[in-house]
Amino acid sequence: MAATDIARQAGEGCRTVPLAGHVGFDSLPDQLVNQSISQGFCFNILCVGETGLGKSTLMDTLFNTKFEGEPATHTQPGVQLQSNTYDLQESNVGLKLTIVSTVGFGDQINKEDSYKPIVEFIDAQFEAYLQEELKIRRLLHNYHDSRIHACLYFIAPTGHSLKSLDLVTMKKLDSKVNIIPIIAKSDAISKSELTKFKIKITSELVSNGVQIYQFPTDDELVAEINGTMNAHLPFAVIGSTEELKIGNKMVKARQYPWGTVQVENEAHCDFVKLREMLIRVNMEDLREQTHSRHYELYRRCKLEEMGFKDTDPDSKPFSLQETYEAKRNEFLGELQKKEEEMRQMFVQRVKEKEAELKEAEKELHEKFDRLKKLHQDEKKKLEDKKKSLDDEVSAFKQRKTAAELLQSQGSQAGGSQTLKRDKEKKNFF
């Protein structure tokens, strides 16, 4: 049908609707923005550092919020990770912020294993997300992503060099999280010492192979500012929630007897640079790096440990079903092998137990025979004693009877003699 015919049919008895605006697929970014705003965002920060370096104060200053929390002491027996989640709102954008703090880090005499609870916590968040991904019915759009997106590593302002604990911990964490090193309480050292300290820290990180987070320079919009900020790492920061009046305005600052240190004054510290890089410019890149780099590395290693592979030994594609079947057959083979081993072990244990029982039965029979023989011997001895006693009793009775007989005969003879004497006396008179 010709276009004129279609237009003629459409024009006859049809209502034309004017367009309200531009129509095209270039509105997809707006749709994504609206959808993201409606769902909200999440961001998780891990604060690693010794007790007393101002981790909580810096978080309060960064987000201009007084977060709840109790001050940590130096008497913790081990390192504990404390996680708190807050719902923040800025304009019409919602942010679910999770702050994880290392309570007791660096307070123990033996600091050899201080990094282990931190590594275990990060792996636990990766494992929880992996288990959610492996479910048949996944709810990732409603899942609270607890994976750590940024690790702010607080360095003590010693002015000399990094501690062994800092080097070991950052080396263990660099493949699992985006590390941003910062010098805490940087107003404790002078400007010249701070510059030398930054150079020393950077040199030690490079020489020890520690990979810290580099702000991305592949995007033309932020390449220049990120490239400049990479040269300022590690950031020297100061935190404060107190506001002082400087000139005609109220600013966050720290008051000292010798003067005032302004938190948001770039001539005093790098707090503004940290806030700019962490929150305004690179927050989404930190989230993306966590998912595409650190989580993917953990996921790949975990699936390889479970026996899943992308290719077979001949470098041919390996489907998930084939991998599952191969793993299942391998598992069944190992299960049968273990079952056979357990059966043999059970039979061996039964034989050993039977041998033990037979040996015990033999010993009991021998003991019974010994006791029986001993009983018979004792019984024979008692019978012999009884017989001898019976003989003695019989002999005693015979002697008694003979004695009684003799006594009775004697008494009879004595009585007849008395009668004879009485008779003789009568005859005499």
Short mmCIF file of C-alpha atoms in Angstrom, two decimals:
data_model
loop_
_atom_site.label_atom_id
_atom_site.label_comp_id
_atom_site.label_asym_id
_atom_site.label_seq_id
_atom_site.Cartn_x
_atom_site.Cartn_y
_atom_site.Cartn_z
CA MET A 1 0.00 0.00 0.00
CA ALA A 2 1.34 3.44 -0.90
CA ALA A 3 2.21 6.01 1.75
CA THR A 4 -0.35 8.45 0.33
CA ASP A 5 -3.12 5.87 0.70
CA ILE A 6 -2.11 5.24 4.33
CA ALA A 7 -2.05 8.97 5.05
CA ARG A 8 -5.44 9.40 3.35
CA GLN A 9 -6.97 6.56 5.45
CA ALA A 10 -5.43 7.88 8.61
CA GLY A 11 -6.71 11.36 7.92
CA GLU A 12 -10.30 10.29 7.41
CA GLY A 13 -12.07 10.23 10.77
CA CYS A 14 -8.87 9.99 12.86
CA ARG A 15 -7.64 12.30 15.60
CA THR A 16 -4.06 13.50 15.38
CA VAL A 17 -2.08 13.69 18.66
CA PRO A 18 0.70 16.26 18.77
CA LEU A 19 4.04 15.13 20.22
CA ALA A 20 4.82 16.46 23.71
CA GLY A 21 8.56 16.42 23.10
CA HIS A 22 11.45 14.75 21.39
CA VAL A 23 11.03 11.01 20.79
CA GLY A 24 14.12 8.80 20.58
CA PHE A 25 16.31 6.29 22.36
CA ASP A 26 18.68 9.05 23.47
CA SER A 27 16.43 9.32 26.51
CA LEU A 28 17.85 6.03 27.87
CA PRO A 29 20.43 7.80 30.10
CA ASP A 30 17.62 9.79 31.69
CA GLN A 31 15.70 6.59 32.29
CA LEU A 32 18.76 5.01 33.91
CA VAL A 33 19.27 8.06 36.10
CA ASN A 34 15.66 8.04 37.24
CA GLN A 35 15.77 4.31 37.94
CA SER A 36 19.03 4.61 39.90
CA ILE A 37 17.68 7.51 41.94
CA SER A 38 14.52 5.59 42.78
CA GLN A 39 16.53 2.53 43.87
CA GLY A 40 19.14 4.52 45.77
CA PHE A 41 22.86 3.85 46.12
CA CYS A 42 25.09 2.09 48.59
CA PHE A 43 28.69 2.79 49.51
CA ASN A 44 30.83 0.92 52.02
CA ILE A 45 33.99 2.34 53.58
CA LEU A 46 36.54 0.40 55.63
CA CYS A 47 38.62 2.51 58.02
CA VAL A 48 41.85 0.77 58.97
CA GLY A 49 44.21 2.34 61.46
CA GLU A 50 45.47 2.34 65.00
CA THR A 51 43.25 3.50 67.83
CA GLY A 52 43.26 7.26 68.33
CA LEU A 53 44.07 8.37 64.77
CA GLY A 54 40.70 10.07 64.31
CA LYS A 55 38.87 7.60 62.09
CA SER A 56 35.40 8.36 63.48
CA THR A 57 36.02 12.11 63.47
CA LEU A 58 37.09 12.06 59.83
CA MET A 59 33.94 10.13 58.83
CA ASP A 60 31.78 12.66 60.63
CA THR A 61 33.61 15.48 58.84
CA LEU A 62 33.44 13.85 55.40
CA PHE A 63 29.69 13.37 55.42
CA ASN A 64 28.89 16.34 57.68
CA THR A 65 26.98 14.03 60.01
CA LYS A 66 27.41 12.99 63.61
CA PHE A 67 27.49 9.20 63.42
CA GLU A 68 26.69 7.21 66.52
CA GLY A 69 29.51 5.26 68.10
CA GLU A 70 31.48 4.75 71.26
CA PRO A 71 35.18 5.64 71.47
CA ALA A 72 37.44 2.60 71.38
CA THR A 73 39.98 1.79 74.09
CA HIS A 74 43.50 0.40 73.86
CA THR A 75 42.65 -2.68 75.93
CA GLN A 76 41.12 -4.88 73.21
CA PRO A 77 42.48 -8.46 73.29
CA GLY A 78 42.26 -8.70 69.49
CA VAL A 79 41.17 -6.89 66.36
CA GLN A 80 37.39 -6.60 65.95
CA LEU A 81 35.49 -5.11 63.02
CA GLN A 82 32.54 -2.92 63.88
CA SER A 83 30.05 -2.22 61.10
CA ASN A 84 27.36 0.46 61.16
CA THR A 85 24.93 1.33 58.35
CA TYR A 86 23.29 4.74 57.94
CA ASP A 87 20.66 6.07 55.53
CA LEU A 88 21.69 9.49 54.20
CA GLN A 89 19.74 11.84 51.97
CA GLU A 90 21.12 14.65 49.82
CA SER A 91 18.63 16.49 47.61
CA ASN A 92 16.62 13.62 46.09
CA VAL A 93 19.46 11.06 46.17
CA GLY A 94 19.49 8.43 48.89
CA LEU A 95 22.69 6.73 50.02
CA LYS A 96 22.98 3.68 52.26
CA LEU A 97 26.39 4.24 53.83
CA THR A 98 28.19 1.50 55.74
CA ILE A 99 31.24 2.40 57.82
CA VAL A 100 33.41 -0.46 59.07
CA SER A 101 36.03 0.34 61.69
CA THR A 102 38.88 -1.81 62.97
CA VAL A 103 38.60 -1.71 66.75
CA GLY A 104 41.82 -2.59 68.57
CA PHE A 105 44.03 -2.58 65.45
CA GLY A 106 47.68 -2.19 66.46
CA ASP A 107 47.03 -2.30 70.22
CA GLN A 108 48.37 -5.81 70.86
CA ILE A 109 51.97 -6.63 71.75
CA ASN A 110 52.05 -9.36 69.09
CA LYS A 111 50.74 -7.70 65.92
CA GLU A 112 51.66 -10.55 63.56
CA ASP A 113 48.07 -11.63 62.85
CA SER A 114 46.35 -8.24 63.15
CA TYR A 115 45.47 -8.22 59.44
CA LYS A 116 43.70 -11.61 59.46
CA PRO A 117 40.31 -10.47 60.87
CA ILE A 118 40.22 -7.70 58.24
CA VAL A 119 40.94 -10.09 55.36
CA GLU A 120 38.38 -12.58 56.70
CA PHE A 121 35.73 -9.85 56.94
CA ILE A 122 36.31 -8.69 53.34
CA ASP A 123 36.21 -12.29 52.07
CA ALA A 124 33.02 -12.91 54.05
CA GLN A 125 31.28 -10.05 52.21
CA PHE A 126 32.48 -11.42 48.85
CA GLU A 127 31.27 -14.88 49.81
CA ALA A 128 27.83 -13.59 50.80
CA TYR A 129 27.45 -11.84 47.44
CA LEU A 130 28.69 -14.95 45.58
CA GLN A 131 26.18 -17.16 47.39
CA GLU A 132 23.41 -14.75 46.40
CA GLU A 133 24.57 -14.89 42.78
CA LEU A 134 24.60 -18.70 42.77
CA LYS A 135 21.00 -19.00 43.98
CA ILE A 136 18.37 -20.20 41.55
CA ARG A 137 16.07 -17.33 42.47
CA ARG A 138 18.30 -14.28 42.81
CA LEU A 139 17.21 -10.98 44.32
CA LEU A 140 20.26 -8.89 43.57
CA HIS A 141 18.20 -5.75 42.91
CA ASN A 142 17.01 -5.83 46.54
CA TYR A 143 20.21 -7.30 47.97
CA HIS A 144 22.15 -5.10 50.38
CA ASP A 145 25.63 -5.11 48.89
CA SER A 146 28.05 -5.18 51.84
CA ARG A 147 31.25 -5.50 49.79
CA ILE A 148 33.90 -2.95 50.77
CA HIS A 149 34.23 -0.27 48.07
CA ALA A 150 37.00 1.85 49.60
CA CYS A 151 39.59 1.28 52.31
CA LEU A 152 40.88 4.42 53.98
CA TYR A 153 44.17 3.38 55.52
CA PHE A 154 45.13 5.77 58.33
CA ILE A 155 48.88 6.26 58.73
CA ALA A 156 50.26 7.66 61.97
CA PRO A 157 52.03 11.04 61.48
CA THR A 158 55.44 9.84 62.63
CA GLY A 159 57.32 11.71 59.92
CA HIS A 160 59.82 8.88 59.51
CA SER A 161 58.55 5.82 57.61
CA LEU A 162 55.76 3.27 57.48
CA LYS A 163 55.49 0.74 60.27
CA SER A 164 55.93 -2.95 59.47
CA LEU A 165 52.30 -3.51 60.49
CA ASP A 166 51.14 -0.97 57.88
CA LEU A 167 53.20 -2.53 55.08
CA VAL A 168 52.11 -6.09 55.87
CA THR A 169 48.43 -5.15 56.19
CA MET A 170 48.30 -3.11 52.98
CA LYS A 171 50.12 -5.88 51.10
CA LYS A 172 47.50 -8.39 52.24
CA LEU A 173 44.61 -6.07 51.34
CA ASP A 174 45.69 -4.56 48.00
CA SER A 175 44.24 -7.44 45.95
CA LYS A 176 40.92 -7.40 47.83
CA VAL A 177 39.99 -3.73 48.24
CA ASN A 178 40.70 -0.24 46.89
CA ILE A 179 43.28 1.21 49.30
CA ILE A 180 43.51 4.98 49.69
CA PRO A 181 46.34 5.82 52.13
CA ILE A 182 45.90 8.95 54.21
CA ILE A 183 48.10 10.59 56.82
CA ALA A 184 45.92 11.16 59.86
CA LYS A 185 46.28 14.18 62.12
CA SER A 186 48.70 15.75 59.67
CA ASP A 187 48.84 18.96 61.71
CA ALA A 188 51.12 17.10 64.13
CA ILE A 189 54.13 17.55 61.81
CA SER A 190 55.47 20.54 59.90
CA LYS A 191 54.97 21.21 56.17
CA SER A 192 58.53 20.29 55.22
CA GLU A 193 58.41 17.07 57.27
CA LEU A 194 55.03 16.25 55.73
CA THR A 195 56.37 16.59 52.19
CA LYS A 196 59.32 14.32 52.97
CA PHE A 197 57.00 11.88 54.74
CA LYS A 198 54.76 11.61 51.66
CA ILE A 199 57.73 10.91 49.42
CA LYS A 200 59.01 8.29 51.89
CA ILE A 201 55.63 6.56 52.06
CA THR A 202 55.27 6.45 48.27
CA SER A 203 58.79 5.05 47.90
CA GLU A 204 58.18 2.33 50.49
CA LEU A 205 54.86 1.33 48.91
CA VAL A 206 56.49 0.98 45.49
CA SER A 207 59.53 -0.90 46.79
CA ASN A 208 57.32 -3.35 48.71
CA GLY A 209 54.95 -3.91 45.76
CA VAL A 210 51.85 -2.50 47.47
CA GLN A 211 49.17 -1.58 44.91
CA ILE A 212 47.11 1.36 46.11
CA TYR A 213 44.04 2.74 44.33
CA GLN A 214 44.87 5.11 41.47
CA PHE A 215 42.19 7.57 40.43
CA PRO A 216 41.20 6.71 36.82
CA THR A 217 42.55 8.87 34.02
CA ASP A 218 40.90 7.14 31.04
CA ASP A 219 37.83 9.40 31.17
CA GLU A 220 38.52 12.74 29.52
CA LEU A 221 36.13 14.56 31.83
CA VAL A 222 38.08 13.69 34.98
CA ALA A 223 41.47 12.72 33.57
CA GLU A 224 43.15 16.02 34.38
CA ILE A 225 41.93 16.35 37.96
CA ASN A 226 42.51 12.68 38.75
CA GLY A 227 46.01 12.78 37.30
CA THR A 228 46.78 15.78 39.49
CA MET A 229 45.31 14.13 42.58
CA ASN A 230 47.29 10.92 42.05
CA ALA A 231 50.41 13.01 42.58
CA HIS A 232 49.10 14.17 45.98
CA LEU A 233 48.70 10.65 47.41
CA PRO A 234 48.79 9.92 50.28
CA PHE A 235 46.43 12.66 51.40
CA ALA A 236 47.33 14.51 54.59
CA VAL A 237 44.03 15.13 56.36
CA ILE A 238 42.59 16.66 59.49
CA GLY A 239 39.13 15.99 60.86
CA SER A 240 37.00 18.16 63.10
CA THR A 241 33.31 18.61 63.85
CA GLU A 242 33.80 21.87 65.73
CA GLU A 243 32.94 25.10 63.95
CA LEU A 244 34.84 28.32 64.65
CA LYS A 245 34.20 31.80 63.34
CA ILE A 246 36.99 32.83 60.98
CA GLY A 247 36.40 36.29 59.60
CA ASN A 248 32.73 36.54 58.70
CA LYS A 249 31.90 32.84 58.32
CA MET A 250 31.79 29.66 60.38
CA VAL A 251 34.26 26.97 59.30
CA LYS A 252 35.28 23.56 60.59
CA ALA A 253 38.60 23.98 62.34
CA ARG A 254 40.82 22.90 65.21
CA GLN A 255 41.84 25.51 67.74
CA TYR A 256 45.36 25.35 69.20
CA PRO A 257 47.25 27.74 71.49
CA TRP A 258 49.51 28.66 68.58
CA GLY A 259 46.74 29.14 66.02
CA THR A 260 43.83 27.64 64.12
CA VAL A 261 43.89 24.82 61.55
CA GLN A 262 41.03 24.95 59.05
CA VAL A 263 39.83 21.59 57.80
CA GLU A 264 38.58 22.85 54.43
CA ASN A 265 41.57 25.09 53.75
CA GLU A 266 43.76 23.38 51.12
CA ALA A 267 46.77 25.32 52.39
CA HIS A 268 46.37 23.55 55.75
CA CYS A 269 45.53 19.95 54.72
CA ASP A 270 44.24 17.73 51.89
CA PHE A 271 40.78 17.13 53.33
CA VAL A 272 39.04 18.90 50.43
CA LYS A 273 41.02 16.82 47.92
CA LEU A 274 40.04 13.59 49.69
CA ARG A 275 36.36 14.57 49.80
CA GLU A 276 36.45 15.62 46.16
CA MET A 277 38.08 12.39 44.97
CA LEU A 278 36.21 9.99 47.25
CA ILE A 279 32.66 11.34 47.11
CA ARG A 280 32.15 13.71 44.20
CA VAL A 281 34.35 12.34 41.39
CA ASN A 282 35.24 8.68 41.88
CA MET A 283 32.60 7.06 44.09
CA GLU A 284 31.06 5.14 41.17
CA ASP A 285 34.48 4.08 39.90
CA LEU A 286 35.32 2.69 43.35
CA ARG A 287 32.11 0.68 43.24
CA GLU A 288 32.88 -0.53 39.72
CA GLN A 289 36.46 -1.46 40.57
CA THR A 290 35.26 -3.44 43.56
CA HIS A 291 32.87 -5.46 41.41
CA SER A 292 34.89 -5.86 38.20
CA ARG A 293 38.34 -6.34 39.71
CA HIS A 294 38.42 -7.45 43.33
CA TYR A 295 35.15 -9.40 43.44
CA GLU A 296 35.80 -11.03 40.05
CA LEU A 297 39.23 -12.16 41.27
CA TYR A 298 37.69 -13.68 44.39
CA ARG A 299 34.87 -15.25 42.36
CA ARG A 300 37.27 -16.77 39.82
CA CYS A 301 39.55 -18.22 42.48
CA LYS A 302 36.58 -19.58 44.44
CA LEU A 303 34.98 -21.25 41.42
CA GLU A 304 38.32 -22.72 40.36
CA GLU A 305 38.69 -24.18 43.84
CA MET A 306 35.24 -25.71 43.41
CA GLY A 307 36.41 -27.31 40.14
CA PHE A 308 34.63 -25.07 37.61
CA LYS A 309 36.58 -24.18 34.46
CA ASP A 310 35.88 -22.31 31.22
CA THR A 311 37.84 -24.72 29.00
CA ASP A 312 38.78 -28.37 29.08
CA PRO A 313 42.39 -29.65 28.82
CA ASP A 314 42.16 -29.31 25.03
CA SER A 315 41.29 -25.58 25.33
CA LYS A 316 37.77 -26.24 24.10
CA PRO A 317 34.76 -24.47 25.61
CA PHE A 318 33.48 -26.22 28.70
CA SER A 319 29.81 -25.78 29.51
CA LEU A 320 28.57 -25.39 33.02
CA GLN A 321 26.55 -28.59 32.75
CA GLU A 322 29.60 -30.58 31.67
CA THR A 323 31.61 -29.05 34.50
CA TYR A 324 28.84 -29.92 36.94
CA GLU A 325 28.60 -33.50 35.63
CA ALA A 326 32.38 -33.94 35.78
CA LYS A 327 32.50 -32.54 39.28
CA ARG A 328 29.53 -34.67 40.30
CA ASN A 329 31.15 -37.83 38.93
CA GLU A 330 34.39 -36.93 40.63
CA PHE A 331 32.56 -36.33 43.87
CA LEU A 332 30.65 -39.62 43.58
CA GLY A 333 33.93 -41.43 42.88
CA GLU A 334 35.54 -39.87 45.91
CA LEU A 335 32.43 -40.67 47.93
CA GLN A 336 32.49 -44.31 46.88
CA LYS A 337 36.20 -44.47 47.58
CA LYS A 338 35.70 -43.03 51.03
CA GLU A 339 32.75 -45.35 51.60
CA GLU A 340 34.89 -48.35 50.65
CA GLU A 341 37.68 -47.14 52.89
CA MET A 342 35.22 -46.68 55.73
CA ARG A 343 33.77 -50.14 55.09
CA GLN A 344 37.23 -51.72 55.14
CA MET A 345 38.10 -49.76 58.20
CA PHE A 346 34.86 -50.89 59.83
CA VAL A 347 35.57 -54.53 58.97
CA GLN A 348 39.11 -54.17 60.28
CA ARG A 349 37.86 -52.56 63.46
CA VAL A 350 35.27 -55.35 63.87
CA LYS A 351 37.97 -57.99 63.42
CA GLU A 352 40.21 -56.24 65.89
CA LYS A 353 37.31 -55.96 68.33
CA GLU A 354 36.45 -59.64 67.87
CA ALA A 355 40.07 -60.57 68.49
CA GLU A 356 40.08 -58.41 71.61
CA LEU A 357 36.83 -59.98 72.78
CA LYS A 358 38.17 -63.51 72.13
CA GLU A 359 41.34 -62.69 73.98
CA ALA A 360 39.32 -61.29 76.85
CA GLU A 361 37.07 -64.36 76.79
CA LYS A 362 40.12 -66.63 76.86
CA GLU A 363 41.54 -64.72 79.79
CA LEU A 364 38.19 -64.95 81.57
CA HIS A 365 38.06 -68.73 80.98
CA GLU A 366 41.59 -69.12 82.27
CA LYS A 367 40.77 -67.00 85.27
CA PHE A 368 37.60 -69.04 85.83
CA ASP A 369 39.56 -72.31 85.62
CA ARG A 370 42.11 -70.98 88.10
CA LEU A 371 39.40 -69.84 90.46
CA LYS A 372 37.55 -73.12 90.02
CA LYS A 373 40.68 -75.12 90.78
CA LEU A 374 41.45 -72.87 93.71
CA HIS A 375 37.91 -73.36 94.94
CA GLN A 376 38.19 -77.12 94.63
CA ASP A 377 41.49 -77.10 96.51
CA GLU A 378 40.01 -74.96 99.24
CA LYS A 379 36.94 -77.20 99.34
CA LYS A 380 39.12 -80.30 99.63
CA LYS A 381 41.12 -78.73 102.42
CA LEU A 382 37.93 -77.81 104.23
CA GLU A 383 36.58 -81.36 103.79
CA ASP A 384 39.82 -82.79 105.14
CA LYS A 385 39.66 -80.45 108.11
CA LYS A 386 36.02 -81.36 108.63
CA LYS A 387 36.84 -85.09 108.52
CA SER A 388 39.68 -84.66 110.99
CA LEU A 389 37.39 -82.64 113.24
CA ASP A 390 34.70 -85.33 112.96
CA ASP A 391 37.29 -87.97 113.89
CA GLU A 392 38.40 -85.90 116.84
CA VAL A 393 34.79 -85.41 117.90
CA SER A 394 34.14 -89.16 117.63
CA ALA A 395 37.26 -89.98 119.60
CA PHE A 396 36.31 -87.38 122.19
CA LYS A 397 32.82 -88.86 122.49
CA GLN A 398 34.28 -92.35 122.91
CA ARG A 399 36.64 -91.13 125.58
CA LYS A 400 33.80 -89.33 127.29
CA THR A 401 31.59 -92.39 127.18
CA ALA A 402 34.40 -94.55 128.59
CA ALA A 403 35.03 -92.01 131.31
CA GLU A 404 31.35 -91.84 132.24
CA LEU A 405 31.23 -95.64 132.30
CA LEU A 406 34.23 -95.83 134.52
CA GLN A 407 32.81 -93.17 136.75
CA SER A 408 29.46 -94.99 137.06
CA GLN A 409 31.20 -98.29 137.82
CA GLY A 410 33.33 -96.59 140.40
CA SER A 411 30.31 -95.02 142.05
CA GLN A 412 28.52 -98.37 142.14
CA ALA A 413 31.54 -100.10 143.70
CA GLY A 414 31.80 -97.37 146.31
CA GLY A 415 28.09 -97.70 147.22
CA SER A 416 28.31 -101.51 147.76
CA GLN A 417 31.31 -101.14 150.05
CA THR A 418 29.43 -98.54 152.12
CA LEU A 419 26.48 -100.86 152.53
CA LYS A 420 28.82 -103.71 153.58
CA ARG A 421 30.45 -101.52 156.20
CA ASP A 422 27.07 -100.43 157.54
CA LYS A 423 25.97 -104.07 157.80
CA GLU A 424 29.10 -105.07 159.57
CA LYS A 425 28.62 -102.24 162.06
CA LYS A 426 25.09 -103.41 162.78
CA ASN A 427 26.23 -106.97 163.35
CA PHE A 428 28.97 -105.80 165.63
CA PHE A 429 26.62 -104.05 167.96
#
